[in-house]
XYZ file of C-alpha atoms in Angstrom:
280
model
C 113.782 112.784 111.079
C 112.651 113.347 107.498
C 108.990 114.216 107.038
C 107.217 114.250 103.689
C 103.651 114.799 102.633
C 102.449 111.863 100.573
C 99.381 112.314 98.377
C 97.699 109.370 96.657
C 95.422 110.752 93.936
C 92.962 108.099 92.831
C 89.886 108.000 90.639
C 87.530 108.056 93.618
C 89.484 109.582 96.497
C 92.548 111.600 97.467
C 94.422 110.284 100.507
C 97.118 112.530 101.944
C 99.333 112.264 104.978
C 102.459 113.429 106.763
C 104.811 110.441 106.732
C 108.022 109.732 108.636
C 110.141 108.622 105.701
C 112.543 106.570 107.815
C 109.814 104.481 109.458
C 106.728 104.773 107.242
C 104.709 106.007 110.211
C 101.841 108.352 109.348
C 101.659 111.286 111.733
C 98.555 112.945 110.294
C 96.261 112.179 107.354
C 93.105 113.097 105.483
C 90.860 111.506 102.868
C 88.509 113.322 100.500
C 86.551 112.514 97.354
C 88.371 113.205 94.088
C 85.385 114.929 92.433
C 86.871 114.436 88.975
C 83.967 116.084 87.220
C 85.324 119.524 88.134
C 88.422 119.020 85.974
C 92.139 118.505 86.464
C 92.994 122.048 87.561
C 90.422 121.966 90.371
C 91.688 118.570 91.498
C 95.277 119.841 91.600
C 94.163 122.881 93.601
C 92.477 120.563 96.132
C 95.633 118.454 96.434
C 97.791 121.532 97.072
C 95.351 122.711 99.738
C 95.396 119.269 101.369
C 99.184 119.378 101.456
C 99.201 122.914 102.818
C 96.798 122.039 105.616
C 98.780 118.960 106.600
C 102.088 120.847 106.513
C 100.970 123.591 108.912
C 102.140 121.807 112.056
C 105.229 120.045 110.688
C 108.607 120.824 109.171
C 108.058 119.224 105.774
C 111.067 118.241 103.676
C 109.300 117.106 100.500
C 105.954 116.430 98.865
C 105.261 113.271 96.882
C 102.257 112.904 94.622
C 101.178 109.481 93.355
C 98.706 109.508 90.469
C 96.623 106.853 88.733
C 98.134 107.820 85.379
C 101.327 107.110 83.483
C 104.243 109.304 84.526
C 107.388 109.941 82.494
C 110.861 109.587 83.931
C 111.049 113.361 84.451
C 107.827 113.417 86.474
C 105.468 114.642 83.757
C 101.998 113.120 83.806
C 101.539 111.619 80.334
C 98.033 110.135 80.312
C 94.531 111.370 81.085
C 92.638 108.165 81.810
C 91.041 109.471 85.023
C 91.996 113.168 85.040
C 94.109 115.448 82.881
C 97.280 116.933 84.369
C 99.308 116.664 81.169
C 99.546 120.421 80.592
C 99.799 121.427 84.258
C 103.034 122.132 86.131
C 102.180 119.771 88.934
C 105.441 119.810 90.889
C 105.632 123.615 90.762
C 102.131 123.863 92.249
C 103.514 122.507 95.540
C 106.699 124.604 95.552
C 105.569 126.943 98.334
C 105.277 123.929 100.642
C 108.371 121.873 99.717
C 110.088 120.376 96.670
C 107.723 117.912 95.013
C 108.055 114.750 92.981
C 105.356 113.060 90.906
C 105.111 109.296 90.336
C 102.596 106.702 89.206
C 100.532 105.326 92.073
C 101.479 101.699 91.443
C 105.215 102.437 91.615
C 104.693 104.511 94.746
C 102.713 101.767 96.480
C 105.227 99.140 95.392
C 108.058 101.258 96.843
C 106.254 101.314 100.183
C 105.657 97.567 100.146
C 109.310 97.007 99.244
C 110.525 99.170 102.122
C 108.038 98.443 104.882
C 105.545 95.838 103.677
C 105.047 92.485 102.002
C 107.998 92.846 99.623
C 110.681 93.765 102.124
C 112.125 90.227 102.351
C 112.235 89.644 98.605
C 114.818 90.512 95.962
C 112.098 90.686 93.318
C 108.328 90.844 93.274
C 105.492 91.746 90.960
C 103.216 94.343 92.528
C 99.683 94.397 91.138
C 97.240 97.174 91.959
C 93.578 96.252 91.405
C 91.231 99.094 92.254
C 89.338 101.513 90.053
C 91.956 100.615 87.435
C 94.525 97.838 87.123
C 98.280 98.339 86.910
C 101.493 96.604 87.899
C 105.203 97.038 88.340
C 108.174 94.719 88.681
C 110.294 95.521 91.738
C 113.978 94.589 91.685
C 116.092 95.037 94.819
C 113.558 97.467 96.250
C 113.212 99.616 93.146
C 110.199 99.542 90.798
C 111.190 99.144 87.168
C 110.073 102.194 85.175
C 110.730 101.069 81.630
C 112.313 103.306 79.001
C 109.511 105.897 79.123
C 107.867 105.331 82.496
C 105.115 103.175 80.999
C 105.991 99.735 82.435
C 102.797 99.640 84.528
C 100.123 98.745 81.967
C 99.045 95.246 83.001
C 95.424 96.267 82.446
C 95.978 97.203 78.801
C 96.743 95.065 75.789
C 95.187 91.943 74.245
C 93.740 90.598 77.511
C 91.945 93.911 78.087
C 91.788 93.050 81.778
C 91.099 96.604 82.962
C 87.882 96.619 80.921
C 86.873 93.307 82.512
C 88.178 93.257 86.061
C 88.670 96.800 87.404
C 86.402 98.568 89.845
C 85.465 101.118 87.197
C 84.506 98.363 84.769
C 82.374 96.573 87.351
C 80.516 99.772 88.180
C 79.941 100.567 84.518
C 78.665 97.078 83.756
C 76.614 96.371 86.877
C 75.704 99.813 88.209
C 77.159 99.272 91.685
C 80.557 99.841 93.241
C 83.066 97.111 93.930
C 82.544 97.719 97.643
C 78.822 97.022 97.268
C 79.533 93.900 95.236
C 81.979 92.649 97.871
C 79.444 93.199 100.656
C 76.756 91.401 98.683
C 79.086 88.463 98.029
C 79.983 88.262 101.710
C 76.257 88.143 102.481
C 75.905 85.138 100.177
C 74.394 86.790 97.105
C 75.214 84.420 94.264
C 75.090 86.958 91.444
C 77.628 89.222 93.163
C 79.871 86.266 93.902
C 79.717 85.185 90.252
C 80.598 88.697 89.033
C 83.601 88.960 91.361
C 84.831 85.466 90.498
C 84.717 86.191 86.780
C 86.524 89.501 87.268
C 89.137 87.948 89.538
C 89.744 85.142 87.046
C 90.383 87.693 84.298
C 92.923 89.440 86.516
C 94.564 86.116 87.379
C 95.145 85.343 83.712
C 96.885 88.689 83.253
C 99.019 88.109 86.340
C 100.005 84.681 85.022
C 101.129 86.263 81.746
C 103.344 88.670 83.711
C 104.681 85.864 85.910
C 105.531 83.741 82.873
C 107.291 86.717 81.304
C 109.157 88.090 84.337
C 109.540 85.184 86.814
C 109.331 87.257 90.025
C 109.974 85.735 93.430
C 106.486 86.586 94.706
C 103.333 88.455 93.659
C 102.051 91.183 95.978
C 98.521 92.404 95.306
C 97.006 95.652 96.538
C 94.321 98.177 95.661
C 90.832 98.674 97.004
C 89.148 95.939 94.955
C 91.751 93.252 95.638
C 92.048 94.086 99.327
C 88.298 94.452 99.773
C 87.072 91.198 98.229
C 88.358 87.763 99.223
C 86.217 86.241 96.452
C 87.914 88.381 93.811
C 91.452 87.763 95.077
C 90.914 84.022 95.543
C 89.605 83.724 91.987
C 92.619 85.655 90.723
C 95.006 83.302 92.502
C 93.283 80.164 91.203
C 93.298 81.469 87.633
C 96.912 82.593 87.918
C 98.107 79.171 89.043
C 96.190 77.508 86.223
C 97.935 79.679 83.631
C 101.504 79.681 85.008
C 103.507 77.536 82.630
C 106.596 76.290 84.509
C 105.933 73.624 87.115
C 108.436 75.100 89.562
C 106.655 78.465 89.368
C 103.079 77.277 89.876
C 103.397 77.594 93.642
C 104.642 81.192 93.509
C 103.323 83.003 96.587
C 100.547 85.519 96.000
C 100.134 87.713 99.061
C 98.147 90.793 99.946
C 99.990 94.042 100.476
C 100.818 94.580 104.139
C 100.218 98.343 104.126
C 96.634 98.203 102.906
C 95.142 101.295 101.337
C 97.858 103.487 102.864
C 100.570 102.047 100.604
C 100.172 104.731 97.948
C 100.324 107.564 100.467
C 103.383 106.150 102.206
C 105.061 105.379 98.889
C 104.412 108.880 97.581
C 106.291 110.247 100.598
C 109.131 107.774 100.030
C 109.644 108.663 96.382
C 109.731 112.343 97.326
C 112.723 111.790 99.595
C 114.814 109.083 97.859
C 117.888 109.734 100.005
C 115.910 108.439 102.992
C 114.741 105.221 101.335
C 118.078 103.408 101.403
C 118.434 100.848 104.151
């Protein structure tokens, strides 16, 4: 049995766990706040300590680290949108525990959904992560497409500027409350919260439709804390997506929630760390 530590490093929290790579089962896990204000080096130190603590009682074969940044094909972190690891030797920091591999969080989560979740029955799917930020990846035959430089994840960027309109970070900046608080208020019937989430979801849906028109995937799988935590947001995204999909025989493309929930990134990080164990 291959065991890997998977670490999902997000803008608000770090989720880490010991994962059975062959089954996706999590044997032990922890969640802590990211505390980004202390800087990238402190965050990396915390992640190494999380991995070390989790590895104490297991024979760990690899460590996978999924980050909410762009990651080059050689595993270098190449952006500093949420935290700056560009000049740090991230993989080497985990070397005393096990060999480590670094990947973008959306490709890690998509790998998990392809192997164990909502994408496992599909030859192709578009995975969209809507949380603190917004990103996406096209998955072909179980493998997320990286692009020539590792940057094929930037659904939130570009002319539609959807990350500035529809991400959790944008909603907090504009309205002063978290996406979780907005979702709870909408569930309680607060009209203003419902309106905010519908507008944000509609903006995301337009971006998804653009990607669907461009890539023609078999299905769209949506994950991330905002999308999974707000039915209002996700429903608005689906309605807007269908209204913007051009081809008639694509308008009914399935849009489904990720089956692995908020653990997808953690499980996927473990999978990408042990690629020999991912094959069926």
